[in-house]
CSV table of C-alpha atoms in Angstrom, one decimal:
chain,number,residue,atom,x,y,z
A,1,MET,CA,-62.4,-27.7,-24.7
A,2,ASN,CA,-64.4,-25.2,-26.9
A,3,LYS,CA,-67.4,-27.6,-26.8
A,4,ASN,CA,-67.3,-27.5,-23.0
A,5,ILE,CA,-67.0,-23.7,-23.0
A,6,SER,CA,-69.9,-23.5,-25.4
A,7,LYS,CA,-72.1,-25.6,-23.1
A,8,THR,CA,-71.1,-23.5,-20.1
A,9,LYS,CA,-72.0,-20.3,-22.0
A,10,LEU,CA,-75.3,-21.9,-23.0
A,11,PHE,CA,-76.1,-22.9,-19.4
A,12,ILE,CA,-75.2,-19.5,-18.0
A,13,ALA,CA,-77.2,-17.7,-20.7
A,14,PHE,CA,-80.2,-20.0,-20.1
A,15,ILE,CA,-80.1,-19.4,-16.3
A,16,SER,CA,-79.6,-15.6,-16.9
A,17,LEU,CA,-82.6,-15.5,-19.2
A,18,ILE,CA,-84.8,-17.2,-16.6
A,19,ILE,CA,-83.7,-14.8,-13.8
A,20,THR,CA,-84.2,-11.8,-16.2
A,21,PHE,CA,-87.7,-12.9,-17.0
A,22,PHE,CA,-88.7,-13.0,-13.3
A,23,VAL,CA,-86.8,-9.8,-12.4
A,24,TRP,CA,-88.3,-7.8,-15.2
A,25,GLN,CA,-91.8,-9.3,-14.6
A,26,GLN,CA,-91.6,-8.3,-11.0
A,27,GLY,CA,-90.2,-4.9,-11.8
A,28,LEU,CA,-92.9,-4.1,-14.3
A,29,ARG,CA,-95.6,-5.3,-11.8
A,30,ASP,CA,-94.1,-3.2,-9.0
A,31,SER,CA,-94.2,-0.2,-11.3
A,32,LEU,CA,-98.0,-0.4,-11.4
A,33,SER,CA,-98.0,0.5,-7.7
A,34,ARG,CA,-96.0,3.7,-8.3
A,35,PRO,CA,-98.2,6.7,-9.1
A,36,SER,CA,-97.8,8.6,-12.3
A,37,VAL,CA,-95.7,11.8,-11.8
A,38,SER,CA,-97.8,13.6,-14.5
A,39,PHE,CA,-100.4,14.5,-11.9
A,40,ASP,CA,-97.8,16.2,-9.7
A,41,ILE,CA,-96.3,18.0,-12.8
A,42,SER,CA,-99.7,19.3,-13.7
A,43,GLN,CA,-100.3,20.6,-10.2
A,44,LYS,CA,-96.9,22.2,-9.9
A,45,GLU,CA,-97.5,24.1,-13.1
A,46,LYS,CA,-100.8,25.4,-11.6
A,47,GLU,CA,-98.9,26.4,-8.4
A,48,ILE,CA,-96.4,28.4,-10.4
A,49,ALA,CA,-99.3,30.0,-12.3
A,50,GLU,CA,-100.9,31.2,-9.1
A,51,LEU,CA,-97.6,32.7,-7.8
A,52,ALA,CA,-97.0,34.3,-11.1
A,53,LEU,CA,-100.4,36.0,-11.4
A,54,PRO,CA,-99.4,39.5,-10.1
A,55,ALA,CA,-96.7,39.7,-12.7
A,56,ILE,CA,-98.6,38.5,-15.7
A,57,PRO,CA,-99.8,41.3,-18.0
A,58,ILE,CA,-103.6,41.5,-18.2
A,59,ASN,CA,-103.5,41.0,-22.0
A,60,LEU,CA,-101.6,37.7,-21.5
A,61,ARG,CA,-103.6,36.3,-18.6
A,62,ASN,CA,-106.3,34.7,-20.7
A,63,LEU,CA,-103.6,33.2,-22.9
A,64,LEU,CA,-101.5,31.7,-20.1
A,65,ILE,CA,-104.1,31.0,-17.5
A,66,ILE,CA,-107.6,29.8,-18.3
A,67,ASN,CA,-109.2,29.1,-14.9
A,68,ASP,CA,-108.3,30.2,-11.3
A,69,PRO,CA,-105.2,28.0,-10.5
A,70,ILE,CA,-106.2,27.3,-6.8
A,71,GLU,CA,-109.7,26.3,-7.9
A,72,ASP,CA,-108.2,24.0,-10.5
A,73,ILE,CA,-105.9,22.5,-8.0
A,74,ASN,CA,-108.7,21.9,-5.5
A,75,ASN,CA,-111.0,20.3,-8.2
A,76,SER,CA,-108.2,17.9,-9.4
A,77,LEU,CA,-107.4,16.9,-5.8
A,78,SER,CA,-111.1,16.4,-5.0
A,79,GLU,CA,-111.3,13.7,-7.8
A,80,ILE,CA,-108.8,11.5,-5.8
A,81,SER,CA,-109.5,9.7,-2.5
A,82,PHE,CA,-108.1,11.8,0.4
A,83,ASP,CA,-106.1,8.8,1.7
A,84,GLU,CA,-104.4,8.3,-1.7
A,85,LEU,CA,-103.0,11.9,-1.8
A,86,THR,CA,-99.6,12.7,-0.6
A,87,GLU,CA,-99.4,14.6,2.8
A,88,ARG,CA,-98.6,17.9,1.0
A,89,ASN,CA,-101.6,17.5,-1.3
A,90,GLN,CA,-103.9,16.5,1.5
A,91,LEU,CA,-102.8,19.7,3.3
A,92,ILE,CA,-103.3,21.8,0.1
A,93,TRP,CA,-106.8,20.4,-0.3
A,94,LEU,CA,-107.8,21.2,3.3
A,95,ILE,CA,-106.4,24.7,3.1
A,96,SER,CA,-107.8,25.6,-0.3
A,97,ASN,CA,-111.3,24.1,0.3
A,98,THR,CA,-113.6,26.9,1.3
A,99,ASN,CA,-116.8,24.9,1.1
A,100,ASN,CA,-118.4,25.4,4.5
A,101,GLU,CA,-120.1,22.0,4.3
A,102,ILE,CA,-116.6,20.3,4.6
A,103,ASN,CA,-115.4,20.2,8.1
A,104,ILE,CA,-111.9,19.2,9.3
A,105,LYS,CA,-112.5,15.8,10.7
A,106,LYS,CA,-111.0,14.9,14.1
A,107,GLU,CA,-109.0,12.1,12.6
A,108,TYR,CA,-107.3,14.3,9.9
A,109,PRO,CA,-104.4,15.5,12.1
A,110,ASN,CA,-103.5,11.8,12.7
A,111,ASN,CA,-103.0,11.4,8.9
A,112,PHE,CA,-99.9,13.5,9.0
A,113,ASP,CA,-96.4,12.5,10.0
A,114,ASN,CA,-95.1,16.0,9.3
A,115,LYS,CA,-95.5,17.9,12.6
A,116,ASN,CA,-95.9,21.3,10.7
A,117,TYR,CA,-98.6,19.9,8.6
A,118,LYS,CA,-100.4,18.5,11.6
A,119,LEU,CA,-100.2,21.9,13.3
A,120,VAL,CA,-101.8,23.6,10.3
A,121,VAL,CA,-104.7,21.1,10.3
A,122,GLU,CA,-105.3,21.7,14.0
A,123,ASN,CA,-105.5,25.5,13.3
A,124,LEU,CA,-107.8,24.9,10.3
A,125,SER,CA,-110.1,22.9,12.6
A,126,LYS,CA,-110.2,25.7,15.2
A,127,SER,CA,-110.9,28.2,12.3
A,128,ASN,CA,-113.8,26.1,11.1
A,129,LEU,CA,-115.4,26.2,14.5
A,130,ASP,CA,-114.7,29.9,15.1
A,131,ASN,CA,-114.7,32.2,12.0
A,132,SER,CA,-112.9,34.9,14.0
A,133,TYR,CA,-110.0,32.6,15.0
A,134,LYS,CA,-106.6,33.5,13.5
A,135,PRO,CA,-103.4,31.5,14.2
A,136,ASN,CA,-100.2,33.0,15.4
A,137,ASP,CA,-98.0,34.6,12.7
A,138,ASN,CA,-95.3,32.0,13.6
A,139,LEU,CA,-97.3,29.4,11.8
A,140,LEU,CA,-96.4,31.1,8.5
A,141,GLU,CA,-92.7,31.1,9.3
A,142,LEU,CA,-92.7,27.3,9.3
A,143,PHE,CA,-93.3,27.2,5.5
A,144,LYS,CA,-90.7,29.6,4.1
A,145,GLU,CA,-89.2,26.7,2.1
A,146,ASP,CA,-92.5,26.0,0.4
A,147,ARG,CA,-93.6,29.2,-1.3
A,148,PHE,CA,-96.9,27.9,-2.5
A,149,LEU,CA,-98.0,26.6,0.9
A,150,TYR,CA,-96.8,29.9,2.4
A,151,HIS,CA,-99.0,31.8,-0.1
A,152,LEU,CA,-102.0,29.5,0.5
A,153,LEU,CA,-101.8,29.9,4.2
A,154,SER,CA,-101.5,33.6,3.8
A,155,LYS,CA,-104.7,33.7,1.8
A,156,ARG,CA,-106.6,31.4,4.1
A,157,PHE,CA,-105.7,33.2,7.3
A,158,SER,CA,-105.2,36.8,5.9
A,159,PHE,CA,-101.5,36.9,6.8
A,160,ASP,CA,-99.1,39.5,5.4
A,161,GLU,CA,-97.1,37.5,2.8
A,162,SER,CA,-95.1,40.4,1.4
A,163,GLN,CA,-91.9,39.3,3.2
A,164,LEU,CA,-91.6,36.3,0.8
A,165,ILE,CA,-94.2,36.6,-1.9
A,166,THR,CA,-92.6,39.7,-3.6
A,167,ASP,CA,-92.9,41.3,-7.0
A,168,THR,CA,-89.5,39.7,-7.8
A,169,LEU,CA,-90.7,36.2,-7.0
A,170,SER,CA,-93.9,36.8,-9.1
A,171,LYS,CA,-91.7,37.9,-12.1
A,172,LYS,CA,-89.5,34.9,-11.6
A,173,MET,CA,-92.6,32.6,-11.7
A,174,PHE,CA,-93.9,34.4,-14.7
A,175,LEU,CA,-90.7,33.7,-16.6
A,176,LYS,CA,-91.0,30.0,-15.5
A,177,ILE,CA,-94.5,29.8,-16.9
A,178,ILE,CA,-93.3,31.3,-20.2
A,179,ALA,CA,-90.5,28.7,-20.4
A,180,ILE,CA,-92.7,25.8,-19.3
A,181,ARG,CA,-95.4,26.6,-21.9
A,182,LEU,CA,-93.3,27.9,-24.8
A,183,LEU,CA,-90.1,25.8,-24.9
A,184,PRO,CA,-92.0,22.5,-25.5
A,185,LEU,CA,-94.1,24.2,-28.2
A,186,LEU,CA,-91.0,25.6,-29.9
A,187,THR,CA,-89.3,22.2,-29.9
A,188,ILE,CA,-92.4,20.5,-31.3
A,189,VAL,CA,-92.7,23.0,-34.1
A,190,LEU,CA,-89.0,22.7,-35.0
A,191,GLY,CA,-89.0,18.9,-34.7
A,192,SER,CA,-92.1,18.6,-36.9
A,193,LEU,CA,-90.6,20.8,-39.6
A,194,LEU,CA,-87.4,18.6,-39.5
A,195,VAL,CA,-89.5,15.4,-39.7
A,196,LEU,CA,-91.4,16.7,-42.7
A,197,ARG,CA,-88.2,17.8,-44.5
A,198,THR,CA,-86.6,14.5,-43.8
A,199,LEU,CA,-89.7,12.5,-45.0
A,200,TRP,CA,-89.7,14.6,-48.2
A,201,SER,CA,-86.0,13.9,-48.8
A,202,VAL,CA,-86.5,10.1,-48.2
A,203,LEU,CA,-89.6,10.0,-50.5
A,204,ALA,CA,-87.7,11.9,-53.2
A,205,SER,CA,-84.6,9.6,-53.1
A,206,ARG,CA,-86.7,6.5,-52.2
A,207,LYS,CA,-84.1,5.3,-49.8
A,208,ILE,CA,-82.6,5.9,-46.4
A,209,GLU,CA,-78.9,6.6,-46.3
A,210,TRP,CA,-77.6,4.3,-43.6
A,211,LYS,CA,-74.0,4.7,-42.7
A,212,GLU,CA,-71.7,1.8,-42.4
A,213,PHE,CA,-71.8,0.2,-39.0
A,214,LYS,CA,-69.1,-2.1,-37.5
A,215,PRO,CA,-70.5,-4.7,-35.1
A,216,LEU,CA,-68.2,-6.3,-32.6
A,217,ASP,CA,-67.2,-9.9,-33.5
A,218,LEU,CA,-69.8,-11.3,-31.1
A,219,ASP,CA,-72.9,-13.4,-31.5
A,220,LEU,CA,-76.5,-13.5,-30.1
A,221,LEU,CA,-75.4,-15.8,-27.3
A,222,ASP,CA,-72.9,-13.1,-26.2
A,223,MET,CA,-75.7,-10.6,-26.3
A,224,VAL,CA,-77.8,-12.7,-24.0
A,225,LEU,CA,-74.9,-13.0,-21.6
A,226,LEU,CA,-74.3,-9.2,-21.8
A,227,ILE,CA,-78.0,-8.1,-21.3
A,228,SER,CA,-79.4,-10.9,-19.1
A,229,GLY,CA,-76.2,-11.9,-17.3
A,230,GLY,CA,-74.4,-8.5,-17.0
A,231,PHE,CA,-77.1,-5.8,-17.2
A,232,VAL,CA,-79.8,-7.6,-15.2
A,233,VAL,CA,-78.4,-10.3,-13.0
A,234,LEU,CA,-75.2,-8.7,-12.0
A,235,GLY,CA,-76.2,-5.0,-12.6
A,236,GLU,CA,-79.7,-4.8,-11.4
A,237,VAL,CA,-79.8,-7.6,-8.8
A,238,ILE,CA,-76.3,-8.1,-7.3
A,239,SER,CA,-74.7,-4.6,-7.7
A,240,PRO,CA,-77.4,-2.7,-5.6
A,241,LEU,CA,-76.5,-4.8,-2.6
A,242,PHE,CA,-73.0,-3.3,-2.6
A,243,SER,CA,-74.0,0.3,-3.6
A,244,ILE,CA,-76.9,0.5,-1.1
A,245,THR,CA,-74.7,-0.9,1.7
A,246,LEU,CA,-71.9,1.6,0.8
A,247,VAL,CA,-74.3,4.6,0.9
A,248,GLU,CA,-75.9,3.5,4.2
A,249,LEU,CA,-72.5,3.2,5.8
A,250,VAL,CA,-71.6,6.9,5.1
A,251,ALA,CA,-75.0,8.5,4.9
A,252,SER,CA,-76.3,7.9,8.5
A,253,ASN,CA,-76.3,11.7,9.3
A,254,LEU,CA,-77.4,12.9,5.9
A,255,SER,CA,-80.9,14.1,4.8
A,256,ILE,CA,-83.3,11.7,3.2
A,257,GLU,CA,-83.1,13.6,-0.1
A,258,LEU,CA,-79.3,13.4,-0.2
A,259,THR,CA,-79.3,9.8,0.8
A,260,GLN,CA,-81.8,8.9,-2.0
A,261,SER,CA,-79.6,10.8,-4.5
A,262,LEU,CA,-76.4,9.1,-3.4
A,263,LYS,CA,-78.1,5.7,-3.7
A,264,ILE,CA,-79.2,6.5,-7.3
A,265,PHE,CA,-75.8,7.9,-8.3
A,266,PHE,CA,-73.7,5.1,-6.8
A,267,GLY,CA,-76.4,2.6,-7.8
A,268,TYR,CA,-75.8,3.6,-11.5
A,269,LEU,CA,-72.1,3.5,-11.1
A,270,PHE,CA,-72.1,0.0,-9.6
A,271,MET,CA,-74.8,-1.2,-12.1
A,272,ALA,CA,-72.5,-0.2,-15.0
A,273,ILE,CA,-69.5,-2.1,-13.9
A,274,PRO,CA,-70.6,-5.7,-14.6
A,275,PRO,CA,-71.9,-5.2,-18.2
A,276,LEU,CA,-68.9,-3.0,-19.1
A,277,GLY,CA,-66.6,-5.6,-17.6
A,278,ILE,CA,-68.3,-8.3,-19.7
A,279,ILE,CA,-67.9,-6.2,-22.8
A,280,TYR,CA,-64.2,-5.8,-21.9
A,281,TYR,CA,-63.6,-9.6,-21.7
A,282,GLN,CA,-65.8,-10.3,-24.7
A,283,ILE,CA,-63.6,-7.9,-26.8
A,284,LYS,CA,-60.5,-9.4,-25.3
A,285,SER,CA,-61.6,-12.9,-26.3
A,286,PHE,CA,-61.3,-12.1,-30.0
A,287,GLU,CA,-58.8,-9.2,-30.0
A,288,LYS,CA,-56.5,-10.9,-27.5
A,289,LYS,CA,-55.7,-7.4,-26.1
A,290,ILE,CA,-57.6,-4.1,-25.7
A,291,ILE,CA,-56.2,-1.4,-27.9
A,292,LEU,CA,-57.2,1.9,-26.1
A,293,LYS,CA,-56.9,4.0,-29.3
A,294,LYS,CA,-59.3,1.7,-31.2
A,295,ASP,CA,-62.9,3.0,-31.4
A,296,TYR,CA,-64.7,-0.3,-30.7
A,297,PHE,CA,-68.2,1.3,-30.5
A,298,GLN,CA,-67.9,3.8,-33.3
A,299,PHE,CA,-68.1,6.9,-31.0
A,300,ASN,CA,-66.6,9.0,-33.8
A,301,PHE,CA,-66.7,12.1,-31.7
A,302,LEU,CA,-64.7,14.2,-34.0
A,303,PRO,CA,-65.5,16.6,-35.5
A,304,ILE,CA,-67.5,17.4,-32.4
A,305,LYS,CA,-69.8,19.9,-34.2
A,306,ASP,CA,-71.1,17.1,-36.5
A,307,SER,CA,-71.8,14.8,-33.5
A,308,PHE,CA,-73.6,17.6,-31.7
A,309,PHE,CA,-75.6,18.6,-34.8
A,310,GLN,CA,-76.7,15.1,-35.6
A,311,GLY,CA,-77.6,14.4,-31.9
A,312,PHE,CA,-79.5,17.7,-31.6
A,313,LYS,CA,-81.4,17.0,-34.9
A,314,GLY,CA,-82.3,13.5,-33.7
A,315,PHE,CA,-83.5,15.0,-30.4
A,316,LEU,CA,-85.8,17.6,-32.1
A,317,MET,CA,-87.2,15.0,-34.5
A,318,ILE,CA,-88.1,12.4,-31.9
A,319,ILE,CA,-90.0,14.9,-29.7
A,320,PRO,CA,-93.2,15.1,-31.8
A,321,PHE,CA,-93.4,11.3,-31.9
A,322,VAL,CA,-92.9,10.7,-28.2
A,323,LEU,CA,-95.4,13.4,-27.3
A,324,LEU,CA,-97.9,12.1,-29.8
A,325,VAL,CA,-97.6,8.6,-28.4
A,326,SER,CA,-97.9,10.0,-24.8
A,327,LEU,CA,-101.0,12.0,-25.8
A,328,ILE,CA,-102.7,8.9,-27.3
A,329,MET,CA,-101.9,6.9,-24.2
A,330,ASN,CA,-103.4,9.7,-22.0
A,331,LEU,CA,-106.6,9.5,-24.1
A,332,LEU,CA,-106.9,5.7,-23.9
A,333,VAL,CA,-105.7,5.1,-20.4
A,334,ASP,CA,-107.0,7.3,-17.5
A,335,ASN,CA,-104.5,6.3,-14.7
A,336,GLN,CA,-101.0,5.6,-16.1
A,337,ASN,CA,-99.1,4.4,-13.1
A,338,GLY,CA,-95.4,3.5,-13.2
A,339,SER,CA,-93.4,6.7,-13.5
A,340,ASN,CA,-89.7,6.6,-12.9
A,341,PRO,CA,-89.3,7.3,-9.1
A,342,LEU,CA,-86.3,9.5,-10.0
A,343,LEU,CA,-88.7,12.1,-11.6
A,344,GLU,CA,-90.6,12.6,-8.3
A,345,ILE,CA,-87.3,13.0,-6.4
A,346,VAL,CA,-86.2,15.7,-8.8
A,347,LEU,CA,-89.6,17.4,-8.7
A,348,ASN,CA,-89.8,17.6,-4.9
A,349,SER,CA,-86.1,17.9,-3.9
A,350,ASN,CA,-84.9,21.0,-2.1
A,351,ASN,CA,-81.3,19.9,-1.7
A,352,TYR,CA,-78.9,21.4,-4.3
A,353,VAL,CA,-76.2,18.7,-3.7
A,354,SER,CA,-78.9,16.2,-4.4
A,355,PHE,CA,-79.8,18.1,-7.6
A,356,VAL,CA,-76.2,18.0,-8.8
A,357,LEU,CA,-75.9,14.2,-8.2
A,358,LEU,CA,-79.2,13.6,-10.0
A,359,PHE,CA,-78.2,15.9,-12.9
A,360,LEU,CA,-74.9,14.0,-13.4
A,361,THR,CA,-76.7,10.7,-13.2
A,362,THR,CA,-79.4,11.6,-15.8
A,363,THR,CA,-77.5,13.7,-18.3
A,364,PHE,CA,-74.0,12.1,-18.2
A,365,LEU,CA,-73.8,8.6,-16.6
A,366,ALA,CA,-77.1,7.2,-18.0
A,367,PRO,CA,-76.7,8.3,-21.6
A,368,ILE,CA,-73.1,7.1,-21.9
A,369,PHE,CA,-73.7,3.8,-20.2
A,370,GLU,CA,-77.0,2.9,-21.9
A,371,GLU,CA,-75.8,4.0,-25.3
A,372,VAL,CA,-72.7,1.9,-25.1
A,373,ILE,CA,-74.8,-1.2,-24.2
A,374,PHE,CA,-77.9,-0.7,-26.4
A,375,ARG,CA,-76.6,1.2,-29.4
A,376,GLY,CA,-72.9,0.6,-29.2
A,377,VAL,CA,-72.9,-3.2,-28.9
A,378,LEU,CA,-76.4,-4.6,-29.1
A,379,LEU,CA,-77.9,-2.6,-32.0
A,380,PRO,CA,-75.1,-3.3,-34.6
A,381,ILE,CA,-75.1,-7.0,-33.8
A,382,LEU,CA,-78.9,-7.2,-34.1
A,383,SER,CA,-78.8,-5.2,-37.3
A,384,ARG,CA,-76.2,-7.6,-38.8
A,385,GLU,CA,-78.3,-10.6,-37.8
A,386,PHE,CA,-81.8,-9.4,-38.6
A,387,GLY,CA,-81.4,-6.3,-40.8
A,388,ILE,CA,-81.4,-2.7,-39.8
A,389,ILE,CA,-85.2,-2.1,-39.3
A,390,LEU,CA,-85.6,-5.2,-37.1
A,391,GLY,CA,-82.4,-4.5,-35.3
A,392,ILE,CA,-83.6,-1.0,-34.3
A,393,THR,CA,-87.0,-2.3,-33.3
A,394,ILE,CA,-85.7,-5.1,-31.1
A,395,SER,CA,-83.0,-3.0,-29.4
A,396,ALA,CA,-85.6,-0.3,-28.7
A,397,PHE,CA,-88.0,-2.9,-27.2
A,398,ILE,CA,-85.2,-4.2,-24.9
A,399,PHE,CA,-84.2,-0.7,-24.0
A,400,ALA,CA,-87.8,0.1,-23.0
A,401,LEU,CA,-88.2,-3.1,-21.0
A,402,ALA,CA,-85.0,-2.5,-19.1
A,403,HIS,CA,-86.4,0.7,-17.6
A,404,LEU,CA,-89.0,-1.4,-15.7
A,405,SER,CA,-91.9,1.1,-16.1
A,406,ILE,CA,-95.2,0.1,-17.5
A,407,GLY,CA,-96.4,3.7,-17.8
A,408,GLU,CA,-93.4,4.8,-19.8
A,409,MET,CA,-93.0,1.7,-21.9
A,410,ILE,CA,-94.4,2.9,-25.2
A,411,PRO,CA,-92.8,6.4,-25.0
A,412,LEU,CA,-89.4,4.8,-24.2
A,413,PHE,CA,-89.8,2.4,-27.0
A,414,THR,CA,-90.5,5.3,-29.4
A,415,LEU,CA,-87.4,7.1,-28.0
A,416,GLY,CA,-85.4,4.0,-28.5
A,417,ILE,CA,-86.4,3.9,-32.1
A,418,GLY,CA,-85.2,7.5,-32.5
A,419,LEU,CA,-81.9,6.8,-30.8
A,420,GLY,CA,-81.2,3.7,-32.9
A,421,THR,CA,-82.1,5.5,-36.1
A,422,THR,CA,-79.9,8.4,-35.2
A,423,ARG,CA,-77.0,6.1,-34.4
A,424,LEU,CA,-77.2,4.2,-37.8
A,425,ILE,CA,-77.9,7.2,-40.0
A,426,SER,CA,-75.1,9.3,-38.5
A,427,GLY,CA,-72.7,6.4,-38.2
A,428,ARG,CA,-71.7,7.8,-34.8
A,429,LEU,CA,-72.5,6.5,-31.3
A,430,SER,CA,-71.6,10.0,-30.1
A,431,SER,CA,-74.7,11.4,-31.8
A,432,SER,CA,-77.1,9.1,-30.0
A,433,VAL,CA,-75.2,9.8,-26.7
A,434,ILE,CA,-75.8,13.5,-27.2
A,435,MET,CA,-79.4,13.0,-28.2
A,436,HIS,CA,-80.0,10.8,-25.1
A,437,SER,CA,-78.3,13.4,-22.9
A,438,LEU,CA,-80.4,16.2,-24.4
A,439,TRP,CA,-83.6,14.2,-23.9
A,440,ASN,CA,-82.8,13.5,-20.2
A,441,GLY,CA,-81.6,17.1,-19.8
A,442,MET,CA,-84.8,18.5,-21.1
A,443,THR,CA,-86.8,16.3,-18.7
A,444,PHE,CA,-84.6,17.4,-15.8
A,445,LEU,CA,-84.8,21.1,-16.7
A,446,ASN,CA,-88.6,20.9,-17.0
A,447,LEU,CA,-88.8,19.3,-13.5
A,448,PHE,CA,-86.4,21.9,-12.1
A,449,LEU,CA,-88.5,24.7,-13.5
A,450,LEU,CA,-91.6,23.3,-11.9
A,451,ARG,CA,-90.2,23.5,-8.4
A,452,THR,CA,-91.9,26.1,-6.1
């Protein structure tokens, strides 16, 4: 009987591995067609700088703003083919371009699906033909939700923008610029100091103090079934069929932004069910019953201050390494496509319910689910089989692969190394959950601040 079960497990694991190979290969290939969000992040920062200008003290302007933000935006957009720009960026380029040699081509309005954008382009065309032409003030009213476009149109057509672009708004944008520029710098400095202190301690003692870890009584075949069978085949391939269908049934009258957020939120919930269900039955196979009070994954939440301190420390220490890796990649690779599409949704969303759903997904659901799978189950078993260093490395590689993003592969691998190290040095899964949550939360906060 056991022999037949073993053969069945081997067959299922083998099929799951083959499916996983093709799913991940296709996912990584598809990520190459997704643009990098770094360009949009850079542009949003320049937009905020432009809106903040009136509130920035003169003695700080040279420190915070080197060149004219609008000119910078126009130059960066000019380096990309017009057809490859988003509709909003196409419009920004047309409005901000004051070069008289560039005319608004007749076909430009046809490039826009957004009727308000199309109306602006038509007015720009009339303005180019007749310098004295000025559109109706109602045109400005269409862009109250997009402060930068509102400001840009006001400058181009000499509209009075004081109704929306106020001193209060400029001060708010000034505070955003301070936060966007100084918070990362502060975390890098603190993280670097912690890294140096830890390295000094390790060199002095000539050893790393790993805490005892307790892997589940499972083998590598069980891990193949969990990752390939549960996480990929059932979680990434089968579950979305149910989650997407569910959302489409109830979201017919909802906005596109809210529908996208619901698909991500419920997609994550449905994706988590199969692998967690497999872990449940795997534990039950050797425990005979699930004991709820037993800490199977070594969460060790209490005392909570220790969990938070170790997670926060790990978060600060990994920042310099991830940013260094990202900087090297930027120097070596010009166009890094493949950003997580969720980042673009957060950056451009104007729906606050959508924001709450995305915040819950990125800072609560994702860290708990991914840490249970990768650092709660997989890492201890790999460390038992291959040793701690190799265990951390392999689990980090699988963690990076699972995100299906070529552009983020190496930074995610570096983050995975940090999460695995924090998990085994602290002896707590809770510390890596908190670290993961802080990392995602920092990314989310940065994107939130960049909205105009």
